mmCIF file of N, CA, C and O in Angstrom:
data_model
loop_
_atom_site.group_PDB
_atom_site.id
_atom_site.type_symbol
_atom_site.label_atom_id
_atom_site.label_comp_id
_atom_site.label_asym_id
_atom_site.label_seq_id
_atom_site.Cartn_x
_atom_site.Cartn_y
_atom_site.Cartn_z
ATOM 1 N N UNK A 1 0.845 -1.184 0.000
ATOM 2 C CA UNK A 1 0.000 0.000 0.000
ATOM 3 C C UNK A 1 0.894 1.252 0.000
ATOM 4 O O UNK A 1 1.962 1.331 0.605
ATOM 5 N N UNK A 2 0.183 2.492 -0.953
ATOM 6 C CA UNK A 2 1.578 3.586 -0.726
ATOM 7 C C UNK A 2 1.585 4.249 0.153
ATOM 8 O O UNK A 2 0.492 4.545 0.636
ATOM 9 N N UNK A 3 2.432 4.617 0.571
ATOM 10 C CA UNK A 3 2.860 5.831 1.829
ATOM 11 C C UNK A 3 2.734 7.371 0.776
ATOM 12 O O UNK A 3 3.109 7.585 -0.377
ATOM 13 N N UNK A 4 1.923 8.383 1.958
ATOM 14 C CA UNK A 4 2.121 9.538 1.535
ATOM 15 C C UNK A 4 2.643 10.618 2.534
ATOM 16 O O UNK A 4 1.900 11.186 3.335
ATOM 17 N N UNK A 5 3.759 10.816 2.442
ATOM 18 C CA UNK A 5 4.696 11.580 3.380
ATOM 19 C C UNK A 5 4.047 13.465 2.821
ATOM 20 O O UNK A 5 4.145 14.098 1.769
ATOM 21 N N UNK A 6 3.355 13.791 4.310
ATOM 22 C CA UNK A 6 3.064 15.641 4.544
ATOM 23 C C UNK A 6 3.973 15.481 6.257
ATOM 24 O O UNK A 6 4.072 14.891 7.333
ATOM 25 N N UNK A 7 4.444 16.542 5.368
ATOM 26 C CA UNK A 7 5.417 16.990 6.519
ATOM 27 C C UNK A 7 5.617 16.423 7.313
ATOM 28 O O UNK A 7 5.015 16.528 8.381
ATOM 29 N N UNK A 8 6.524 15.622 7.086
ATOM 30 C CA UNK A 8 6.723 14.144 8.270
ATOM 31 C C UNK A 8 6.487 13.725 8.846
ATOM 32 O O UNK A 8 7.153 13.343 9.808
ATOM 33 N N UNK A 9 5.345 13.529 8.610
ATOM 34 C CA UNK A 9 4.536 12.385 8.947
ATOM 35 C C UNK A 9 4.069 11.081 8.055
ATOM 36 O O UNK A 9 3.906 11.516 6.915
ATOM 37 N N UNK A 10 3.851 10.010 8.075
ATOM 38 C CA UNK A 10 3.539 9.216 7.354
ATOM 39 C C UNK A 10 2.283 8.875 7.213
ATOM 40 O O UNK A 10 1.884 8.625 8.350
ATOM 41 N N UNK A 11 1.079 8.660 6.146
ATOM 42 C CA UNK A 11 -0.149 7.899 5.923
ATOM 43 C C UNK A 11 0.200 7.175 4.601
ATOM 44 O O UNK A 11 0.812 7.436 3.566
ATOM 45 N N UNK A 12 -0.736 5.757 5.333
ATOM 46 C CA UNK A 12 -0.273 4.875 4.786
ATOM 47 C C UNK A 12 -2.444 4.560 4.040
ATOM 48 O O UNK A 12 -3.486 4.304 4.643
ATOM 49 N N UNK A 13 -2.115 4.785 2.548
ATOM 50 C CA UNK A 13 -3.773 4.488 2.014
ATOM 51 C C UNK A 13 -3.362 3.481 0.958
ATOM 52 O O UNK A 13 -2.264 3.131 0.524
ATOM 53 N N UNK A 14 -4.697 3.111 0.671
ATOM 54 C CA UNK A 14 -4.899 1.953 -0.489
ATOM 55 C C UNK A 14 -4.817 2.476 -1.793
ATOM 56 O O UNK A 14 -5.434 3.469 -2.179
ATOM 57 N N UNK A 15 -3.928 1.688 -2.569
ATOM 58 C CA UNK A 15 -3.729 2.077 -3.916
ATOM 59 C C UNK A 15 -4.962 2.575 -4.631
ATOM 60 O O UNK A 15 -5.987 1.898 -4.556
ATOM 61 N N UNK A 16 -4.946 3.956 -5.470
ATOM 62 C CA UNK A 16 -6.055 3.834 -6.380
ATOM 63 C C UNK A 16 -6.883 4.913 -5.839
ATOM 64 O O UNK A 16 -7.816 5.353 -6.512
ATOM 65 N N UNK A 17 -6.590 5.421 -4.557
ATOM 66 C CA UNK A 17 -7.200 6.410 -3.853
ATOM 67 C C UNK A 17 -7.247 7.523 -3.931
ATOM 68 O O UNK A 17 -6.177 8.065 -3.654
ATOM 69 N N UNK A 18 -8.336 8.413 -4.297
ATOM 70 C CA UNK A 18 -8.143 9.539 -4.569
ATOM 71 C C UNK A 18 -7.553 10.627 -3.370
ATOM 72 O O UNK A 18 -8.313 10.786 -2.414
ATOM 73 N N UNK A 19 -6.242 11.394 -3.349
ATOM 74 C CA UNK A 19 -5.602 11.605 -2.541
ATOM 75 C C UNK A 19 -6.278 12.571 -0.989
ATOM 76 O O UNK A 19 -6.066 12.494 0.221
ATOM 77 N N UNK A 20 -7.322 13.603 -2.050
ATOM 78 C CA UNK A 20 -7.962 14.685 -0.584
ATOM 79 C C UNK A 20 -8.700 13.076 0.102
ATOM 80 O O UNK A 20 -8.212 12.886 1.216
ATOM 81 N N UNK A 21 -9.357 12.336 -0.156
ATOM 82 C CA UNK A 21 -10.029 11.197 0.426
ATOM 83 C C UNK A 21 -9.453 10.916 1.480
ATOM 84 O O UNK A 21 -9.537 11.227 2.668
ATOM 85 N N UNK A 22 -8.685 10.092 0.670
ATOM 86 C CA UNK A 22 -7.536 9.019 1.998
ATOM 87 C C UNK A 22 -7.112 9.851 2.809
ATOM 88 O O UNK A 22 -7.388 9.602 3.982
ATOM 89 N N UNK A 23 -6.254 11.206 2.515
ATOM 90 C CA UNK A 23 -5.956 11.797 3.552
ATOM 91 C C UNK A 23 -6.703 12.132 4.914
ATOM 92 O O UNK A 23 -6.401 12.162 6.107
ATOM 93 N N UNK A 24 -8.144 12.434 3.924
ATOM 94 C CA UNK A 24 -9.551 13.464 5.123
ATOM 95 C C UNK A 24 -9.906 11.985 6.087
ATOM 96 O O UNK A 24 -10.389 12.081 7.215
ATOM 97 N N UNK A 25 -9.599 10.709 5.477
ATOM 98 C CA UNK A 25 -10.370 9.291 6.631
ATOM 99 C C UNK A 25 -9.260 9.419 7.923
ATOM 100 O O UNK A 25 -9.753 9.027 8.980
ATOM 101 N N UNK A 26 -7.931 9.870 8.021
ATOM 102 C CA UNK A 26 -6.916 9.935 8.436
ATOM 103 C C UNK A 26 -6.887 11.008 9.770
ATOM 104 O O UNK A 26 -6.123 11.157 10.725
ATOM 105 N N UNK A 27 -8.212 11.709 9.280
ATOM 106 C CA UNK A 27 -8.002 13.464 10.007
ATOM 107 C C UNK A 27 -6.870 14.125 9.626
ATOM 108 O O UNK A 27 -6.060 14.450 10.495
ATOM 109 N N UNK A 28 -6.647 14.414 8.330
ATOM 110 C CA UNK A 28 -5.650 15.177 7.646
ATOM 111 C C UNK A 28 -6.770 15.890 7.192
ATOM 112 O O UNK A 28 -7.657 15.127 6.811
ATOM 113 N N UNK A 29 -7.084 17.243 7.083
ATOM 114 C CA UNK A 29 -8.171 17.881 5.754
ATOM 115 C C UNK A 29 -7.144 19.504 6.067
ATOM 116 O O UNK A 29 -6.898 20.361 6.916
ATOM 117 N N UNK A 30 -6.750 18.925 4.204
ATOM 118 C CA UNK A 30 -6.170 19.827 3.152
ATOM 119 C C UNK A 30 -7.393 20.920 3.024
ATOM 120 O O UNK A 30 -8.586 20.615 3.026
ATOM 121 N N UNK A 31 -6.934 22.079 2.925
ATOM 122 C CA UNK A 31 -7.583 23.021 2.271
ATOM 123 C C UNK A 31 -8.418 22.930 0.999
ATOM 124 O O UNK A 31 -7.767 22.637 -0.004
ATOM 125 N N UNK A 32 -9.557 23.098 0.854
ATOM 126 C CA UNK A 32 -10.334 23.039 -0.349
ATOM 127 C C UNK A 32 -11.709 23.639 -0.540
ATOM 128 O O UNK A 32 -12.417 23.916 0.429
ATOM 129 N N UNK A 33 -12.121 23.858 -1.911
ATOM 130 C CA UNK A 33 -13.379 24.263 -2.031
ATOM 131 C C UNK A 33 -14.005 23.380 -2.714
ATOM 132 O O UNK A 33 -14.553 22.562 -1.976
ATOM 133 N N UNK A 34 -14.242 23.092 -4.387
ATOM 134 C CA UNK A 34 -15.507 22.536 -4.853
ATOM 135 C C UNK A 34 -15.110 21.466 -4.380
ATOM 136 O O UNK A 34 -15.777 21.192 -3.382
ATOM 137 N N UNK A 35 -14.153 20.525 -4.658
ATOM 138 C CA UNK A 35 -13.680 19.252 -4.571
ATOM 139 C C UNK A 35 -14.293 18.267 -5.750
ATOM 140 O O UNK A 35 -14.688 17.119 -5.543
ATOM 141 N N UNK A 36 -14.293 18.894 -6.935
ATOM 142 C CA UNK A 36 -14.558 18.463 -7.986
ATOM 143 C C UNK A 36 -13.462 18.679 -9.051
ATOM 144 O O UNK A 36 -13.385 18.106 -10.138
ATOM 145 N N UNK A 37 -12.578 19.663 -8.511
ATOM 146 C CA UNK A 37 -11.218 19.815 -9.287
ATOM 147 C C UNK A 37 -11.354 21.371 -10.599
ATOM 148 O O UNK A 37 -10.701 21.513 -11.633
ATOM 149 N N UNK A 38 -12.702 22.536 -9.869
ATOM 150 C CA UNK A 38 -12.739 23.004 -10.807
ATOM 151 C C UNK A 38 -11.810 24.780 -9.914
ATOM 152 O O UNK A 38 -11.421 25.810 -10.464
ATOM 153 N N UNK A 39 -11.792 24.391 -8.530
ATOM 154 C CA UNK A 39 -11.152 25.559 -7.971
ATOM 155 C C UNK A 39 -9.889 26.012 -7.632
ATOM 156 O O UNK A 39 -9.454 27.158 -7.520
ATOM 157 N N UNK A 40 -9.204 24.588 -7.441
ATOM 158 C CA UNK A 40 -8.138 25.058 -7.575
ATOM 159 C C UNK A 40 -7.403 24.899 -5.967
ATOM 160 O O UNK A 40 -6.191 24.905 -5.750
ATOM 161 N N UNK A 41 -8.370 24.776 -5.061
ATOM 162 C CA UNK A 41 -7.715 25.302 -3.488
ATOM 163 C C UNK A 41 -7.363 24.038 -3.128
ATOM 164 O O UNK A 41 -7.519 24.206 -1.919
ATOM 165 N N UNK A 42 -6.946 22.687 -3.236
ATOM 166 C CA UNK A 42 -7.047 22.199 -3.076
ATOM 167 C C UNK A 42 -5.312 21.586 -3.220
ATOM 168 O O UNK A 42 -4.768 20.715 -2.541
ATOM 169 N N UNK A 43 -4.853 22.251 -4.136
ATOM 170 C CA UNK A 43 -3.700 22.145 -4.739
ATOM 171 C C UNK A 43 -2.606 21.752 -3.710
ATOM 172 O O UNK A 43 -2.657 21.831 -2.483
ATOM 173 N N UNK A 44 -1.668 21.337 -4.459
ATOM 174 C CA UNK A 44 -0.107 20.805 -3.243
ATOM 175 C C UNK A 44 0.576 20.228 -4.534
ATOM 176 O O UNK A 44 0.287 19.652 -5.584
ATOM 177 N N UNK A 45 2.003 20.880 -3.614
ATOM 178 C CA UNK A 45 3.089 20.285 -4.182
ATOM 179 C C UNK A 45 3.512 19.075 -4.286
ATOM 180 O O UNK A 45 3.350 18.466 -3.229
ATOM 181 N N UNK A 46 4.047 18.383 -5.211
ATOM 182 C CA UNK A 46 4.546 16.970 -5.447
ATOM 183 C C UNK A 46 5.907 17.578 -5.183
ATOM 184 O O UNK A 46 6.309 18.525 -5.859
ATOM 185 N N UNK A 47 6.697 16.985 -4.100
ATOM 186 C CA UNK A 47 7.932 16.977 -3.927
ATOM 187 C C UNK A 47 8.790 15.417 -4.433
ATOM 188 O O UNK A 47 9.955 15.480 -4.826
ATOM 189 N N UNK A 48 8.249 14.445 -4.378
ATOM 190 C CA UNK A 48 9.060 13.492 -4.509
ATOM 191 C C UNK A 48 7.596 12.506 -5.051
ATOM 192 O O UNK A 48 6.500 12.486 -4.490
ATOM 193 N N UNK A 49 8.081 11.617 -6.508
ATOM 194 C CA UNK A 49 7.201 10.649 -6.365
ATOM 195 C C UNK A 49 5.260 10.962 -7.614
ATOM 196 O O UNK A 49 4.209 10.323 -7.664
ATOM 197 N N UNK A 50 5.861 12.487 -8.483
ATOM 198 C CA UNK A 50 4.586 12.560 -9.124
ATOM 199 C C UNK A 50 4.452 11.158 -9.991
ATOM 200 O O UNK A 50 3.383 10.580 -10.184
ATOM 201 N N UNK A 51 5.576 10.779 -10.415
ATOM 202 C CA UNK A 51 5.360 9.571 -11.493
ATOM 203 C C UNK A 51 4.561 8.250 -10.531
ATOM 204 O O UNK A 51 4.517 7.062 -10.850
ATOM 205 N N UNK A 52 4.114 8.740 -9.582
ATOM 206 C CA UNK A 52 2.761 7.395 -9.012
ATOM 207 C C UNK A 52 2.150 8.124 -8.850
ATOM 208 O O UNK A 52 2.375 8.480 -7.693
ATOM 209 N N UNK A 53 1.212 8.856 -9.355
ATOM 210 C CA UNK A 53 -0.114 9.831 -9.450
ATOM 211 C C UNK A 53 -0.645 8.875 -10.751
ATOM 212 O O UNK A 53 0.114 8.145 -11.388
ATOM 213 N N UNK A 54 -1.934 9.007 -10.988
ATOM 214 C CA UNK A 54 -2.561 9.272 -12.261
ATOM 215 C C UNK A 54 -2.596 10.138 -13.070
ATOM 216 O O UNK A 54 -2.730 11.246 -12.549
ATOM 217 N N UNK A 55 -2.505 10.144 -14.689
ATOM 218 C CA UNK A 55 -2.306 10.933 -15.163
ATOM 219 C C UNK A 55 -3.842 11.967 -14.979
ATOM 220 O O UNK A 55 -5.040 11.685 -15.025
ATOM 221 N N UNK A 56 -3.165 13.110 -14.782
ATOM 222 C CA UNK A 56 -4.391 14.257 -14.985
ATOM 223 C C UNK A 56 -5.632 14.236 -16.161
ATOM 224 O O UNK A 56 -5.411 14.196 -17.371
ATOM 225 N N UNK A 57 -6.786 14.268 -15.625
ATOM 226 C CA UNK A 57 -7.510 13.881 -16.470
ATOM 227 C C UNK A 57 -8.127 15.692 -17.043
ATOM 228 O O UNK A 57 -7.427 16.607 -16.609
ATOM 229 N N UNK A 58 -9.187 16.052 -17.829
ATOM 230 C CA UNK A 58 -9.372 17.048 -18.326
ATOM 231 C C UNK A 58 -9.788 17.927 -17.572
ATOM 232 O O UNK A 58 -9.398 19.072 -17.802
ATOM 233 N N UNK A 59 -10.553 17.734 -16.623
ATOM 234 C CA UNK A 59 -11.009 19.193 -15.464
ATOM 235 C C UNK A 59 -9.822 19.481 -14.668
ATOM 236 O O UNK A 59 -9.503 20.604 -14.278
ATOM 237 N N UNK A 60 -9.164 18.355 -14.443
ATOM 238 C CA UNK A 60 -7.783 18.814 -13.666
ATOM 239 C C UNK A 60 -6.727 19.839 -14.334
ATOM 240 O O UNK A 60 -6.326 20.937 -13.947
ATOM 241 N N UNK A 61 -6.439 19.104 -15.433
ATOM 242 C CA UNK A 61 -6.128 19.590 -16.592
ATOM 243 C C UNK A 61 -6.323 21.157 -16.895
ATOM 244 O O UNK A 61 -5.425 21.997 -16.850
ATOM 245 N N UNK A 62 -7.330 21.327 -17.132
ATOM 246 C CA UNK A 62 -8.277 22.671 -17.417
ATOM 247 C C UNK A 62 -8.057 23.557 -15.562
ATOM 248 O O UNK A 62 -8.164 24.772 -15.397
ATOM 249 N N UNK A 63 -7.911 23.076 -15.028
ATOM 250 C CA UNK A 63 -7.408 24.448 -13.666
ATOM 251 C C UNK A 63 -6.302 24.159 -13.208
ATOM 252 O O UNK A 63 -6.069 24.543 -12.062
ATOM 253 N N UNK A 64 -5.524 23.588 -13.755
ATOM 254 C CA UNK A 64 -4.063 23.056 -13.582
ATOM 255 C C UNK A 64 -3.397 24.446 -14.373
ATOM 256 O O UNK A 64 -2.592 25.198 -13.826
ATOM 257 N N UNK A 65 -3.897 24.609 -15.735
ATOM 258 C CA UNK A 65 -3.532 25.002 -16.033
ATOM 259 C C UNK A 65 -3.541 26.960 -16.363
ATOM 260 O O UNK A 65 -2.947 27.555 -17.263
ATOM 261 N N UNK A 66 -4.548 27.613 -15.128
ATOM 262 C CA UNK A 66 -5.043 28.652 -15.090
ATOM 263 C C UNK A 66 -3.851 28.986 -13.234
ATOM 264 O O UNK A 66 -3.629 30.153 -12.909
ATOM 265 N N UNK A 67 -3.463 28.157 -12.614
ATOM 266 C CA UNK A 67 -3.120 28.109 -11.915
ATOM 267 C C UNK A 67 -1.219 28.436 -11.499
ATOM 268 O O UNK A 67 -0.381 27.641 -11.925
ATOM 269 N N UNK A 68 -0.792 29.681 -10.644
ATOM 270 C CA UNK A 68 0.529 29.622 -11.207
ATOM 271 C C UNK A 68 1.294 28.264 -10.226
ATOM 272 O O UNK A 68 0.976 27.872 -9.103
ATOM 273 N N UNK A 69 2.345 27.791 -11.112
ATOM 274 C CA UNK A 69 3.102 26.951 -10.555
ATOM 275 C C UNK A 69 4.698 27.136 -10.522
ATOM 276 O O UNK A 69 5.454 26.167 -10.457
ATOM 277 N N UNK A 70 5.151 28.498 -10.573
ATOM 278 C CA UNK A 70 6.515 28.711 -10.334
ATOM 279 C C UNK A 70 8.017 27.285 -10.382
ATOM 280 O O UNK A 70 8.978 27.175 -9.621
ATOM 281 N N UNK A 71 7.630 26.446 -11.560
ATOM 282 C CA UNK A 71 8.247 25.333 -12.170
ATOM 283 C C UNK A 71 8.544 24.518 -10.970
ATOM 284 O O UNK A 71 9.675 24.113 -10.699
ATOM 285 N N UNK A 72 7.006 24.190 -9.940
ATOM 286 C CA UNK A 72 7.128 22.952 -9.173
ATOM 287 C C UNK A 72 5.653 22.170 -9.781
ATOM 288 O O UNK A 72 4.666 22.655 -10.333
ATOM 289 N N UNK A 73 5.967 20.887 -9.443
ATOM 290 C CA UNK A 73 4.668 19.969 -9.586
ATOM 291 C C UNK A 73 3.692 20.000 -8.868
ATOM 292 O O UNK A 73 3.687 19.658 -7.685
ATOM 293 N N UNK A 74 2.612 20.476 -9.593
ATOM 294 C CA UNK A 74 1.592 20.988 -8.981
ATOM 295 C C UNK A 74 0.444 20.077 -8.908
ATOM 296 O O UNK A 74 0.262 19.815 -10.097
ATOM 297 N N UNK A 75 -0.596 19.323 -8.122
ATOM 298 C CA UNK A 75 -1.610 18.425 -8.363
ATOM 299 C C UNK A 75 -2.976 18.893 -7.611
ATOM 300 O O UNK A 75 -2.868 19.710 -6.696
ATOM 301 N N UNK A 76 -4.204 18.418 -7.958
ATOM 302 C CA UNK A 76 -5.276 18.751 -6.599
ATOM 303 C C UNK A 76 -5.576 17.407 -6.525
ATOM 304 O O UNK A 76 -5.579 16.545 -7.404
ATOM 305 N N UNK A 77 -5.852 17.347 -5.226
ATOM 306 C CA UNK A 77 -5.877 16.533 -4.402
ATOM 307 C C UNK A 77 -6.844 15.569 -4.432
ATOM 308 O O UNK A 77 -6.758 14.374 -4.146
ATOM 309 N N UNK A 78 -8.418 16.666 -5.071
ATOM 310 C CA UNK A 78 -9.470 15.600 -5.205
ATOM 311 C C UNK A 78 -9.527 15.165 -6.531
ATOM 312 O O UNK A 78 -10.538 14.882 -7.174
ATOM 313 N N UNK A 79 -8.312 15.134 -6.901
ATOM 314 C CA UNK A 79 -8.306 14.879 -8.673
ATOM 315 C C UNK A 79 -7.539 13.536 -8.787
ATOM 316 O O UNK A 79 -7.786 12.571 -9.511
ATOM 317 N N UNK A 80 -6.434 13.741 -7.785
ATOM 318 C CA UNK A 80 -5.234 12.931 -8.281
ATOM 319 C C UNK A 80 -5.465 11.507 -7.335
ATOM 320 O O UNK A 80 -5.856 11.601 -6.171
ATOM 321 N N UNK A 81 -5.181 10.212 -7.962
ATOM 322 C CA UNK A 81 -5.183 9.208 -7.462
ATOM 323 C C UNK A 81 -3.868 8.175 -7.425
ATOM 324 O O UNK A 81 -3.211 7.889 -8.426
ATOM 325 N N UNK A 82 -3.641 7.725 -6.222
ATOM 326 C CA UNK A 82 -2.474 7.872 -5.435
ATOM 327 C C UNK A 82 -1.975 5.977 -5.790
ATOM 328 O O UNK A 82 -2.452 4.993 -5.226
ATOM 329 N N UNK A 83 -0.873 6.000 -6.912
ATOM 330 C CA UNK A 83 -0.669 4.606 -7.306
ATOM 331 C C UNK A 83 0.452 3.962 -6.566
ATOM 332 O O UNK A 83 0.542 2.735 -6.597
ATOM 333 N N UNK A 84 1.408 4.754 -5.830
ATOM 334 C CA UNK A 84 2.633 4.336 -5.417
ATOM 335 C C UNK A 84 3.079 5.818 -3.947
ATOM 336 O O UNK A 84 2.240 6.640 -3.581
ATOM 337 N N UNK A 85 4.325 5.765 -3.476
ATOM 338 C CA UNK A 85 4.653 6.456 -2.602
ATOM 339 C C UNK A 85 4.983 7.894 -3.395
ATOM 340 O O UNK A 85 5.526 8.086 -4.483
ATOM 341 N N UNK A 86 4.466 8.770 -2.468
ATOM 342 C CA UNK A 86 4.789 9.821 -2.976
ATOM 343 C C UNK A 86 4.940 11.205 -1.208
ATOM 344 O O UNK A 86 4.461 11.095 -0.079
ATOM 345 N N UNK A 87 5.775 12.258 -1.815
ATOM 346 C CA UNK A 87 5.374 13.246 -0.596
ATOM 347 C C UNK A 87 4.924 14.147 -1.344
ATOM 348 O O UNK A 87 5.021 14.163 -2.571
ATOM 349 N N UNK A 88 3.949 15.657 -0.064
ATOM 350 C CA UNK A 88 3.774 16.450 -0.888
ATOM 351 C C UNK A 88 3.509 17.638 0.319
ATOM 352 O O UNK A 88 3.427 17.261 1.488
ATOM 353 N N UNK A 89 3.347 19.461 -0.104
ATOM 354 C CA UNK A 89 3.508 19.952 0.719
ATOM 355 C C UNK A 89 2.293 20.416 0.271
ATOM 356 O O UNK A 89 1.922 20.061 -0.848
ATOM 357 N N UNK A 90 1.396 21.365 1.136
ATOM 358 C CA UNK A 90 0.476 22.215 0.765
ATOM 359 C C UNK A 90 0.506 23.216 1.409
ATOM 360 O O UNK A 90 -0.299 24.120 1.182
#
């Protein structure tokens, strides 16, 4: 199962999981609004580990890309689904 390292700490969720999810069963809750992937607040850095995300699908896509990202990896949370270990900051 992957590990998702926020600020050192470890949660440990089931492959396939959409990431704001697993985190919020945990009592982790990330900042957010629609949670449909059209606002944007939801966002966090991929520090280590984007290549086990899913690839971004088109609504993600579409406010991914209205969004600044000062050349770090940028994901939302209720978008992205969590295939392997990864960390991330928000």
């Amino acid at each position: 199962m992957p590990t998702v390292l926020v600020n050192s700490k470890s949660y440990i969720i089931t492959e396939s999981s959409i990431l704001y999810d697993a985190l919020e069963s945990q009592n982790l809750i990330i900042p957010h609004g629609c949670l449909a992937g059209a606002c944007g607040a939801c966002r966090v850095e991929i520090s280590s580990g984007a290549e086990n995300l899913s690839v971004p699908g088109a609504v993600e896509l579409d406010t991914l890309s209205h969004l600044k990202n000062e050349d770090k990896i940028i994901r939302l949370a209720c978008r992205a689904k969590v295939l392997g270990d990864i960390t991330i900051t928000y």
